[in-house]
GROMACS .gro file of N, CA and C in nm:
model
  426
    1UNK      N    1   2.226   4.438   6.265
    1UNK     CA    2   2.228   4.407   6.125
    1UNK      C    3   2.099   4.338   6.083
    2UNK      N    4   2.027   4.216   6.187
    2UNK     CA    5   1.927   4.141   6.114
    2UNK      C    6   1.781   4.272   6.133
    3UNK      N    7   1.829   4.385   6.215
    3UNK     CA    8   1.707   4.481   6.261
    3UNK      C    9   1.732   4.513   6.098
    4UNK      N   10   1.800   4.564   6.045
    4UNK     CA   11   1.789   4.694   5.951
    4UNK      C   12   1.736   4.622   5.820
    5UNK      N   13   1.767   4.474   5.783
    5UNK     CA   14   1.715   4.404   5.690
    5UNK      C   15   1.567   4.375   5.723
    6UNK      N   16   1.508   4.398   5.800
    6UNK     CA   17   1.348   4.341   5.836
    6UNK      C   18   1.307   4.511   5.785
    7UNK      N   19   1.390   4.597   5.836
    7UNK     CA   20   1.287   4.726   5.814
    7UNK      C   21   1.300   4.741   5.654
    8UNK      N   22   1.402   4.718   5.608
    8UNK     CA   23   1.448   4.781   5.435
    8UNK      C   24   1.305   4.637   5.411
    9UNK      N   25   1.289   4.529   5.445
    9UNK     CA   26   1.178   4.459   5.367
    9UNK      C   27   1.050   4.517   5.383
   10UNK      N   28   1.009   4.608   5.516
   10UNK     CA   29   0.925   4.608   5.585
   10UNK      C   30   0.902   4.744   5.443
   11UNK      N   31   0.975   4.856   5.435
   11UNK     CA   32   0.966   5.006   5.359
   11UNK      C   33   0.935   4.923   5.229
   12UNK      N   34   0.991   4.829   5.137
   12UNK     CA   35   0.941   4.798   5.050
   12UNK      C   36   0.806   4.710   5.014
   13UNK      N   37   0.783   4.688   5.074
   13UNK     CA   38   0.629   4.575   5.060
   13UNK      C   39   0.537   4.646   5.036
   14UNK      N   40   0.473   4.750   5.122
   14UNK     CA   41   0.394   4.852   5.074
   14UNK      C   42   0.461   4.918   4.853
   15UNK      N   43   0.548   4.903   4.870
   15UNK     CA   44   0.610   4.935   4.751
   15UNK      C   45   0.547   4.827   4.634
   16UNK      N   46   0.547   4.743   4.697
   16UNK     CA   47   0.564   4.614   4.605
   16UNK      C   48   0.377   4.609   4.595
   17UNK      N   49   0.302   4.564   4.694
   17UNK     CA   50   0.174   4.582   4.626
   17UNK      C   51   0.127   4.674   4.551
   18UNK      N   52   0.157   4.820   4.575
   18UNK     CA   53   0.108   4.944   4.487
   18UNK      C   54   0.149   4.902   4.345
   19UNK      N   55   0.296   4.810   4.318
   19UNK     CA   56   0.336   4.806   4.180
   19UNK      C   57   0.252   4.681   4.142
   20UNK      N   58   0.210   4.599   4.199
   20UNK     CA   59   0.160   4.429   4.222
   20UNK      C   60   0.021   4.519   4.131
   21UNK      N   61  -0.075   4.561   4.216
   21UNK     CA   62  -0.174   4.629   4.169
   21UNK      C   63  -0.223   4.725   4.040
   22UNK      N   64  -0.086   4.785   3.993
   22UNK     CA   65  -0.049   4.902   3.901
   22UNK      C   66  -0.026   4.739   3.775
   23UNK      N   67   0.016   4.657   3.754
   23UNK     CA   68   0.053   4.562   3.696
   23UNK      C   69  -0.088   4.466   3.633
   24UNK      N   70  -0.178   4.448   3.753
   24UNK     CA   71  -0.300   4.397   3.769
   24UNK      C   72  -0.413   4.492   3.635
   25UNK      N   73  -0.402   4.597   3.717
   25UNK     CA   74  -0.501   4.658   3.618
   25UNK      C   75  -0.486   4.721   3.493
   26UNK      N   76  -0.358   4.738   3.470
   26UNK     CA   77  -0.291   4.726   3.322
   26UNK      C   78  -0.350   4.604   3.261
   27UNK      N   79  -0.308   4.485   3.301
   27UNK     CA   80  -0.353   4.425   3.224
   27UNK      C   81  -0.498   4.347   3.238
   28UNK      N   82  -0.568   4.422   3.307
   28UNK     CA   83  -0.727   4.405   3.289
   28UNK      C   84  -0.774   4.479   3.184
   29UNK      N   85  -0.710   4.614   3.166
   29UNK     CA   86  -0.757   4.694   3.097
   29UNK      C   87  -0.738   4.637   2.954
   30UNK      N   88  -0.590   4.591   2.937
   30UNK     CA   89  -0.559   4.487   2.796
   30UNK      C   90  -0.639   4.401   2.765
   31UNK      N   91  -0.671   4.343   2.866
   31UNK     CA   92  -0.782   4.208   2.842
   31UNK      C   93  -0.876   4.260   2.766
   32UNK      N   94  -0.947   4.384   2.827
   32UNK     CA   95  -1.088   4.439   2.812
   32UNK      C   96  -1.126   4.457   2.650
   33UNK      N   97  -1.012   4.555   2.641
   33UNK     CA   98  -0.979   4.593   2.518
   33UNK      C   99  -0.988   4.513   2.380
   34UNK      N  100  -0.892   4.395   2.415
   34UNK     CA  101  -0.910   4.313   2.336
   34UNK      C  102  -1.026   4.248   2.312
   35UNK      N  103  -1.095   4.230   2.416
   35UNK     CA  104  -1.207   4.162   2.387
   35UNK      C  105  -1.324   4.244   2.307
   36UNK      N  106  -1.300   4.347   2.341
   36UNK     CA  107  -1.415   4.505   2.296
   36UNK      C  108  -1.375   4.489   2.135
   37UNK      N  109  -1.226   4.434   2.085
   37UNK     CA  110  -1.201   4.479   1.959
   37UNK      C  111  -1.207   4.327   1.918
   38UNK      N  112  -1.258   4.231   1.981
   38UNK     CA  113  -1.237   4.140   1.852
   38UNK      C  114  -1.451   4.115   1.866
   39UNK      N  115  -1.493   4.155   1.952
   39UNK     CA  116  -1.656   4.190   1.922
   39UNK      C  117  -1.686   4.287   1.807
   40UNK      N  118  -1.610   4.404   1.821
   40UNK     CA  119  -1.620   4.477   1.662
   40UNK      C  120  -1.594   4.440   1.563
   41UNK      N  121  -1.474   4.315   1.588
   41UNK     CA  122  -1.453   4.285   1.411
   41UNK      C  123  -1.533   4.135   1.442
   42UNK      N  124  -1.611   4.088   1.477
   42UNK     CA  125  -1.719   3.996   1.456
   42UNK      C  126  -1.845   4.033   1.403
   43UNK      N  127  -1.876   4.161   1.470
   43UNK     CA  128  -2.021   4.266   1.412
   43UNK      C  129  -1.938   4.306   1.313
   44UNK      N  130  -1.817   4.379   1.262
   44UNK     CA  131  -1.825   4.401   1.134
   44UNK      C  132  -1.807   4.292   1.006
   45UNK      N  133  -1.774   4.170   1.059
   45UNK     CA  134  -1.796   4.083   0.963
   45UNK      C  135  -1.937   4.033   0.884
   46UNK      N  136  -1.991   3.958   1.048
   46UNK     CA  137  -2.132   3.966   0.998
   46UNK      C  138  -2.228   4.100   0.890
   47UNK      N  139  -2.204   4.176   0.929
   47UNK     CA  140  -2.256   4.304   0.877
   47UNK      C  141  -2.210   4.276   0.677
   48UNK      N  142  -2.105   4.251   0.704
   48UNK     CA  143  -1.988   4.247   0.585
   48UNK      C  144  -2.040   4.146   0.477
   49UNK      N  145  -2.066   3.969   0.513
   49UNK     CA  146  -2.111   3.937   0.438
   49UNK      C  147  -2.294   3.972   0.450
   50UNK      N  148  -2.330   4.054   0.485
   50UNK     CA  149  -2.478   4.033   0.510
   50UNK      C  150  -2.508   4.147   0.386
   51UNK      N  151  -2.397   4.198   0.367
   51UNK     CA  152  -2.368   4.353   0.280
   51UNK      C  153  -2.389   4.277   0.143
   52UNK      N  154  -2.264   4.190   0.133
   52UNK     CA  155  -2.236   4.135  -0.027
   52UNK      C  156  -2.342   4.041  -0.052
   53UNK      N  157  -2.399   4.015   0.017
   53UNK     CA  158  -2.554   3.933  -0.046
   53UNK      C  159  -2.647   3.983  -0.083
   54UNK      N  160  -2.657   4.098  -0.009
   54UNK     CA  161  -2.763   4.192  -0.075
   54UNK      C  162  -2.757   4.275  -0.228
   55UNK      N  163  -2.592   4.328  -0.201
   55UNK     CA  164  -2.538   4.352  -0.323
   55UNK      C  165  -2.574   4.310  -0.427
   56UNK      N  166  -2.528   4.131  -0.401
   56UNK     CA  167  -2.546   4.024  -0.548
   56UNK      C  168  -2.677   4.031  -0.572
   57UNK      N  169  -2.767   4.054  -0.451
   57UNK     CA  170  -2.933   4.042  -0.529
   57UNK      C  171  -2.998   4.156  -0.549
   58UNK      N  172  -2.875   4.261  -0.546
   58UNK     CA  173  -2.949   4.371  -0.577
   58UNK      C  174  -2.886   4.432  -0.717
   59UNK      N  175  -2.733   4.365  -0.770
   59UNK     CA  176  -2.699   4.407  -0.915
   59UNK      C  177  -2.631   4.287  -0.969
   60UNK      N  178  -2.666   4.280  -1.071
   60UNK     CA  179  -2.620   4.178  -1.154
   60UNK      C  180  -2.462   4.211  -1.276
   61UNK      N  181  -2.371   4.114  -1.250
   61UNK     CA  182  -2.256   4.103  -1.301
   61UNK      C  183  -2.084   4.159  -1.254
   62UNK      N  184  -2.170   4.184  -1.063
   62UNK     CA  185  -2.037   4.159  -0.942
   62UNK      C  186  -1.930   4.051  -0.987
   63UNK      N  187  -1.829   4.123  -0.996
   63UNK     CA  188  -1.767   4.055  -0.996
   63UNK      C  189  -1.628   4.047  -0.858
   64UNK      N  190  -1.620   4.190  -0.808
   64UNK     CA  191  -1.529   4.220  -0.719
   64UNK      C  192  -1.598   4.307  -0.601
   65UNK      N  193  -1.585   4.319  -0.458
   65UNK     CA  194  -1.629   4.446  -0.397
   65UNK      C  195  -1.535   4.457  -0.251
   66UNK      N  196  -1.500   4.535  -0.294
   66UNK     CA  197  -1.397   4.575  -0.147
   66UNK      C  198  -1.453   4.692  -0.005
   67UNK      N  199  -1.454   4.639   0.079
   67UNK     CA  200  -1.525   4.685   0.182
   67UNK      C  201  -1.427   4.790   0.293
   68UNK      N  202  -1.453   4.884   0.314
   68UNK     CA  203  -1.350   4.960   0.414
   68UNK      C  204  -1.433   5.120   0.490
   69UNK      N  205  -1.355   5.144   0.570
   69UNK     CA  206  -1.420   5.221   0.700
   69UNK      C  207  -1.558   5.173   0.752
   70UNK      N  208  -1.565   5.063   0.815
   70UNK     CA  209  -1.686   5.035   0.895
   70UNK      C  210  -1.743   5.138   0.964
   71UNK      N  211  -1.827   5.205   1.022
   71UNK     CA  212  -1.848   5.244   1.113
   71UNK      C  213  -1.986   5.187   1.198
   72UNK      N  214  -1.984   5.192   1.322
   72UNK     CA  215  -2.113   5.117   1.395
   72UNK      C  216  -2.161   5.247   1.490
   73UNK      N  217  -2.294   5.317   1.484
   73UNK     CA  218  -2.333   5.412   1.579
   73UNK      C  219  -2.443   5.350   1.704
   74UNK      N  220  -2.365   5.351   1.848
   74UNK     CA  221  -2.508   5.291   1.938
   74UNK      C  222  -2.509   5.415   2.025
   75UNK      N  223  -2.597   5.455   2.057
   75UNK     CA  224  -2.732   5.399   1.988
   75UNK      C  225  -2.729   5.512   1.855
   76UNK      N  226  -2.833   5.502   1.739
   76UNK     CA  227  -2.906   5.426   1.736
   76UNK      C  228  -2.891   5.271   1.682
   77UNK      N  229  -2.751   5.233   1.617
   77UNK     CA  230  -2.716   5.119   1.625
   77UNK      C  231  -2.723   5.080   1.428
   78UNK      N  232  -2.707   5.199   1.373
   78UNK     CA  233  -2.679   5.215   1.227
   78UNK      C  234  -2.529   5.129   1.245
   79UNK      N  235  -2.505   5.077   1.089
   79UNK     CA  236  -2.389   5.006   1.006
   79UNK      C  237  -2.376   5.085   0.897
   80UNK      N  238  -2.223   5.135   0.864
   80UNK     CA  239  -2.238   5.165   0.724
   80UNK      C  240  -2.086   5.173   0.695
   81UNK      N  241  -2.035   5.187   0.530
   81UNK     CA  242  -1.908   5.154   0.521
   81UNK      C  243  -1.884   5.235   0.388
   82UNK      N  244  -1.742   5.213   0.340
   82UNK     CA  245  -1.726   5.259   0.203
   82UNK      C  246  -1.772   5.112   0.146
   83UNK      N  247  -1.806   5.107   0.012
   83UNK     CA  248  -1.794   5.004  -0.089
   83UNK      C  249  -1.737   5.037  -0.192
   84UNK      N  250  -1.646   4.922  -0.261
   84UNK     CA  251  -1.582   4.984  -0.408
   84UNK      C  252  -1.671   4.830  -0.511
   85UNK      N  253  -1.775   4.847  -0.570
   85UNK     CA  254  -1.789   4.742  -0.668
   85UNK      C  255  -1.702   4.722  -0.815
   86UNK      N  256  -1.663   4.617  -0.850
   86UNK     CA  257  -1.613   4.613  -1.015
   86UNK      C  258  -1.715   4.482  -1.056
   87UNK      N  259  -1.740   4.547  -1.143
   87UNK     CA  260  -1.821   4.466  -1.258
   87UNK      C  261  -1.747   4.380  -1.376
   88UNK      N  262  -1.794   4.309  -1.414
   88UNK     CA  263  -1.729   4.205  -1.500
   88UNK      C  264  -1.709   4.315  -1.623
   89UNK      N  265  -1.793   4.409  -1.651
   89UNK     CA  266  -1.765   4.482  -1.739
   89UNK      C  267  -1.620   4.564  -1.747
   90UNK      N  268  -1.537   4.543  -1.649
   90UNK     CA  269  -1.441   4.627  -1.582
   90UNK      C  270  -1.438   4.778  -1.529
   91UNK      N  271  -1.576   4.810  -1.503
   91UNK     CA  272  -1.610   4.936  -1.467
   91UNK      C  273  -1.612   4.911  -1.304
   92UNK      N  274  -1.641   5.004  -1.306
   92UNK     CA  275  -1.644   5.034  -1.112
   92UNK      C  276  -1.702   5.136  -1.007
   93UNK      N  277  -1.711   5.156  -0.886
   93UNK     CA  278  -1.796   5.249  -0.870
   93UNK      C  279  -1.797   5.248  -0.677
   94UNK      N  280  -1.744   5.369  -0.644
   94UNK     CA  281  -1.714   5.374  -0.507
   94UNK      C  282  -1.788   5.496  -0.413
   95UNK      N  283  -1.847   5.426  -0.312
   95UNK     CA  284  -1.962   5.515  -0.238
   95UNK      C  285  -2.020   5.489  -0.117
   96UNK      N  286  -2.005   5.558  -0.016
   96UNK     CA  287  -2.065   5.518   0.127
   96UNK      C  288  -2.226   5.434   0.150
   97UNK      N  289  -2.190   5.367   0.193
   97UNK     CA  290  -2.329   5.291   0.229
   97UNK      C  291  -2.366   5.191   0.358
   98UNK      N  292  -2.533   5.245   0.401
   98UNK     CA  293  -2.570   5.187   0.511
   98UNK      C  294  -2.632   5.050   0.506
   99UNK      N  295  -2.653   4.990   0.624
   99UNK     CA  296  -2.665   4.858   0.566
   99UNK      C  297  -2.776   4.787   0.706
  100UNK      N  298  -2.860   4.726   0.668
  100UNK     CA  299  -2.888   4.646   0.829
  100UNK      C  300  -2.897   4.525   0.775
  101UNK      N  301  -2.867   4.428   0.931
  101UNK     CA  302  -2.855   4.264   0.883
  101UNK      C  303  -2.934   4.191   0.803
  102UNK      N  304  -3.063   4.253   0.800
  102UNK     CA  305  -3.190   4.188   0.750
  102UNK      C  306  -3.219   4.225   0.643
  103UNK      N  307  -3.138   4.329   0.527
  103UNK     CA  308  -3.167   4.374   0.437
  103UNK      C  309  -3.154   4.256   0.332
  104UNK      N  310  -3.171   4.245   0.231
  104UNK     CA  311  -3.191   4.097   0.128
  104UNK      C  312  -3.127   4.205   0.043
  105UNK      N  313  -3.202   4.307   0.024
  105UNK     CA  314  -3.127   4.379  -0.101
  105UNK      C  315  -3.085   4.527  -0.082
  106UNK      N  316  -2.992   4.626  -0.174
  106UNK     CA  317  -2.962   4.704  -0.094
  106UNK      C  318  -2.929   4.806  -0.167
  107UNK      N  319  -3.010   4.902  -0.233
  107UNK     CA  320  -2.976   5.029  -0.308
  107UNK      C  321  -2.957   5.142  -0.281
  108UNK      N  322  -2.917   5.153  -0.133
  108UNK     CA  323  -2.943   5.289  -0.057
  108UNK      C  324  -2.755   5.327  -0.064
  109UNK      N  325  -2.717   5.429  -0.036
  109UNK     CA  326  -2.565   5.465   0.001
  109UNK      C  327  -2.601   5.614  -0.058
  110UNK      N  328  -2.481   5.682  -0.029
  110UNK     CA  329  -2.462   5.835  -0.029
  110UNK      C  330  -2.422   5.834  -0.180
  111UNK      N  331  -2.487   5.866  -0.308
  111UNK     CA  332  -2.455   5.859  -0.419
  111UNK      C  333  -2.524   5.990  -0.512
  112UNK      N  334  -2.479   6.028  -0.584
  112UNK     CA  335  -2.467   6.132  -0.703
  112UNK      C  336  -2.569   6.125  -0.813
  113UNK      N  337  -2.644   6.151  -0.850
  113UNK     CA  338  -2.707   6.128  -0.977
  113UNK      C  339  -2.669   6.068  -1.041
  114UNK      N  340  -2.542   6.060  -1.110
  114UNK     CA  341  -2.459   6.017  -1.186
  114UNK      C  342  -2.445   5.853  -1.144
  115UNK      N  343  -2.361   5.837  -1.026
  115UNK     CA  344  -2.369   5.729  -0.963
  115UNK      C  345  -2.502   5.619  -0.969
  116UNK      N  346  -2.576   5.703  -0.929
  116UNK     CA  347  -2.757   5.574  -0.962
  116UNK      C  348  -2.752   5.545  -1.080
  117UNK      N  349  -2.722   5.667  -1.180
  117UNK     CA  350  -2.781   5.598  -1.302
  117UNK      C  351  -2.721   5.519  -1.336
  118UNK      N  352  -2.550   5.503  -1.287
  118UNK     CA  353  -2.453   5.400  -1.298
  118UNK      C  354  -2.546   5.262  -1.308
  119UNK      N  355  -2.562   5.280  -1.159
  119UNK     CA  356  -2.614   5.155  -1.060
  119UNK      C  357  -2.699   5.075  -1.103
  120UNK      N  358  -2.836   5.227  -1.162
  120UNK     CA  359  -2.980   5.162  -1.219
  120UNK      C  360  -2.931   5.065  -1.335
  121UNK      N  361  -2.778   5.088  -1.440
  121UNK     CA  362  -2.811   4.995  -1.516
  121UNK      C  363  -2.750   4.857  -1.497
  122UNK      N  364  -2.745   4.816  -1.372
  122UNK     CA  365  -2.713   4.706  -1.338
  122UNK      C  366  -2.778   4.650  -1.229
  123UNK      N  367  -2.854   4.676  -1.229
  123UNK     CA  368  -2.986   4.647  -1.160
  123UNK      C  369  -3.040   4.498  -1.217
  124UNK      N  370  -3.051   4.372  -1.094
  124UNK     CA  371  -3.050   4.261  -1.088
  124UNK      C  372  -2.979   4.180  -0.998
  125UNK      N  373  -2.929   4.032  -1.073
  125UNK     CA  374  -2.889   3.933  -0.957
  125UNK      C  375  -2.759   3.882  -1.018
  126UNK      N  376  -2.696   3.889  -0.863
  126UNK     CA  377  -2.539   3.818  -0.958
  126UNK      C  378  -2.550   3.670  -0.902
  127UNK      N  379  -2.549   3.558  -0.991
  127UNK     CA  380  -2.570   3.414  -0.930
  127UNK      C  381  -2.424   3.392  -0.880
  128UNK      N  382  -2.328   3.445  -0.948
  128UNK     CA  383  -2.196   3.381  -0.928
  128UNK      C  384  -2.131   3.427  -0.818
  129UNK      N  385  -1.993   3.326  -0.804
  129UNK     CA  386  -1.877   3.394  -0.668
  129UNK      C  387  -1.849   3.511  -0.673
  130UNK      N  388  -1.811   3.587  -0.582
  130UNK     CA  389  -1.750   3.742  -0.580
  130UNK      C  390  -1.672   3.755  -0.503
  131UNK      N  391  -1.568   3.802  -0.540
  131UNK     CA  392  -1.435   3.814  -0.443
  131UNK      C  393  -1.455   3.964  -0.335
  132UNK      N  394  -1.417   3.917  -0.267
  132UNK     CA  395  -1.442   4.044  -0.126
  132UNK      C  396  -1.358   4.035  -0.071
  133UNK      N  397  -1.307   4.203  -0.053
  133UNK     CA  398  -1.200   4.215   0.044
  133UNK      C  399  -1.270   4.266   0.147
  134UNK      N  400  -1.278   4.251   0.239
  134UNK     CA  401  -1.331   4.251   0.383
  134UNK      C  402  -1.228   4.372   0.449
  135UNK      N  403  -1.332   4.434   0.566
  135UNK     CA  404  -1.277   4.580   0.612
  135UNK      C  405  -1.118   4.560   0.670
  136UNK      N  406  -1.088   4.422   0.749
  136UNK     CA  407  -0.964   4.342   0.787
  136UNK      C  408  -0.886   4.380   0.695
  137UNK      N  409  -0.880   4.386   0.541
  137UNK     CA  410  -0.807   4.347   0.428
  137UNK      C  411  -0.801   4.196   0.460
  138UNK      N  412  -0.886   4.085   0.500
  138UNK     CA  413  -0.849   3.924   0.457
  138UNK      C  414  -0.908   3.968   0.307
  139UNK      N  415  -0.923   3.868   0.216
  139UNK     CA  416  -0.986   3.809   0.138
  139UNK      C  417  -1.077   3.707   0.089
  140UNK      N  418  -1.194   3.668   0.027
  140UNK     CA  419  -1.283   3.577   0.037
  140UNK      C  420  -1.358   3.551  -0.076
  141UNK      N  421  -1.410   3.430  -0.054
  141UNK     CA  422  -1.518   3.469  -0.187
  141UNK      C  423  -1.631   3.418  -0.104
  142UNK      N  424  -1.761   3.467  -0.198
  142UNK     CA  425  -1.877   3.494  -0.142
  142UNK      C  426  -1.979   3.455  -0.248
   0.00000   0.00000   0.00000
């Protein structure tokens, strides 16, 4: 009787590390992950307010701008996103755009004729707060 209990422990142990191991790297891989995704939403923040500053000094009378689909390409290591601006005027105006950290100001995005001439007439500086919804959906002002 004490033989057959040493072997039934002996057949499972090999059992037990393969699952010990299978357990291990599951959750390395979780770890990893997480960490990979909260570095993306740190670069897309930064990116985010580095966006709405340029914005404000690049049109005057922001009053709202909501930020969504980040995307980040490495290499070569482009930023770019949707933007939706509203103007105090209650108008508005939604259009892909690239962005780098160092930009101060920022008139470039995938836009229409129509769209610039929007843009051109608001061309200037917004001194005031601007509410931003950030790619997260948090909220902020800026």
């Amino acid at each position: 009787m004490i033989m057959s209990k040493d072997r039934l422990r002996k057949s499972y142990k090999p059992l037990f590390i393969v699952f010990l191991l299978v357990a291990i790297t599951t959750g390395g891989v979780f770890v990893f992950s997480m960490l990979g995704k909260s570095q993306e939403e740190r670069r897309n923040r930064e990116y985010e307010i580095s966006l709405v500053n340029a914005l404000k000094n690049s049109y005057e009378g922001i009053e709202e701008i909501k930020i969504s689909n980040p995307n980040y390409t490495n290499p070569p290591g482009s930023w770019s996103c949707d933007v939706e601006i509203k103007f105090n005027d209650e108008r508005k105006t939604k259009y892909r755009i690239g962005h780098g950290l160092h930009d101060k100001k920022n008139y470039q995005g995938s836009l229409t004729n129509e769209k610039r001439q929007f843009l051109n007439n608001y061309k200037g500086v917004t001194d005031l707060k601007v509410i931003v919804t950030y790619s997260d959906n948090s909220t902020g002002e800026q």
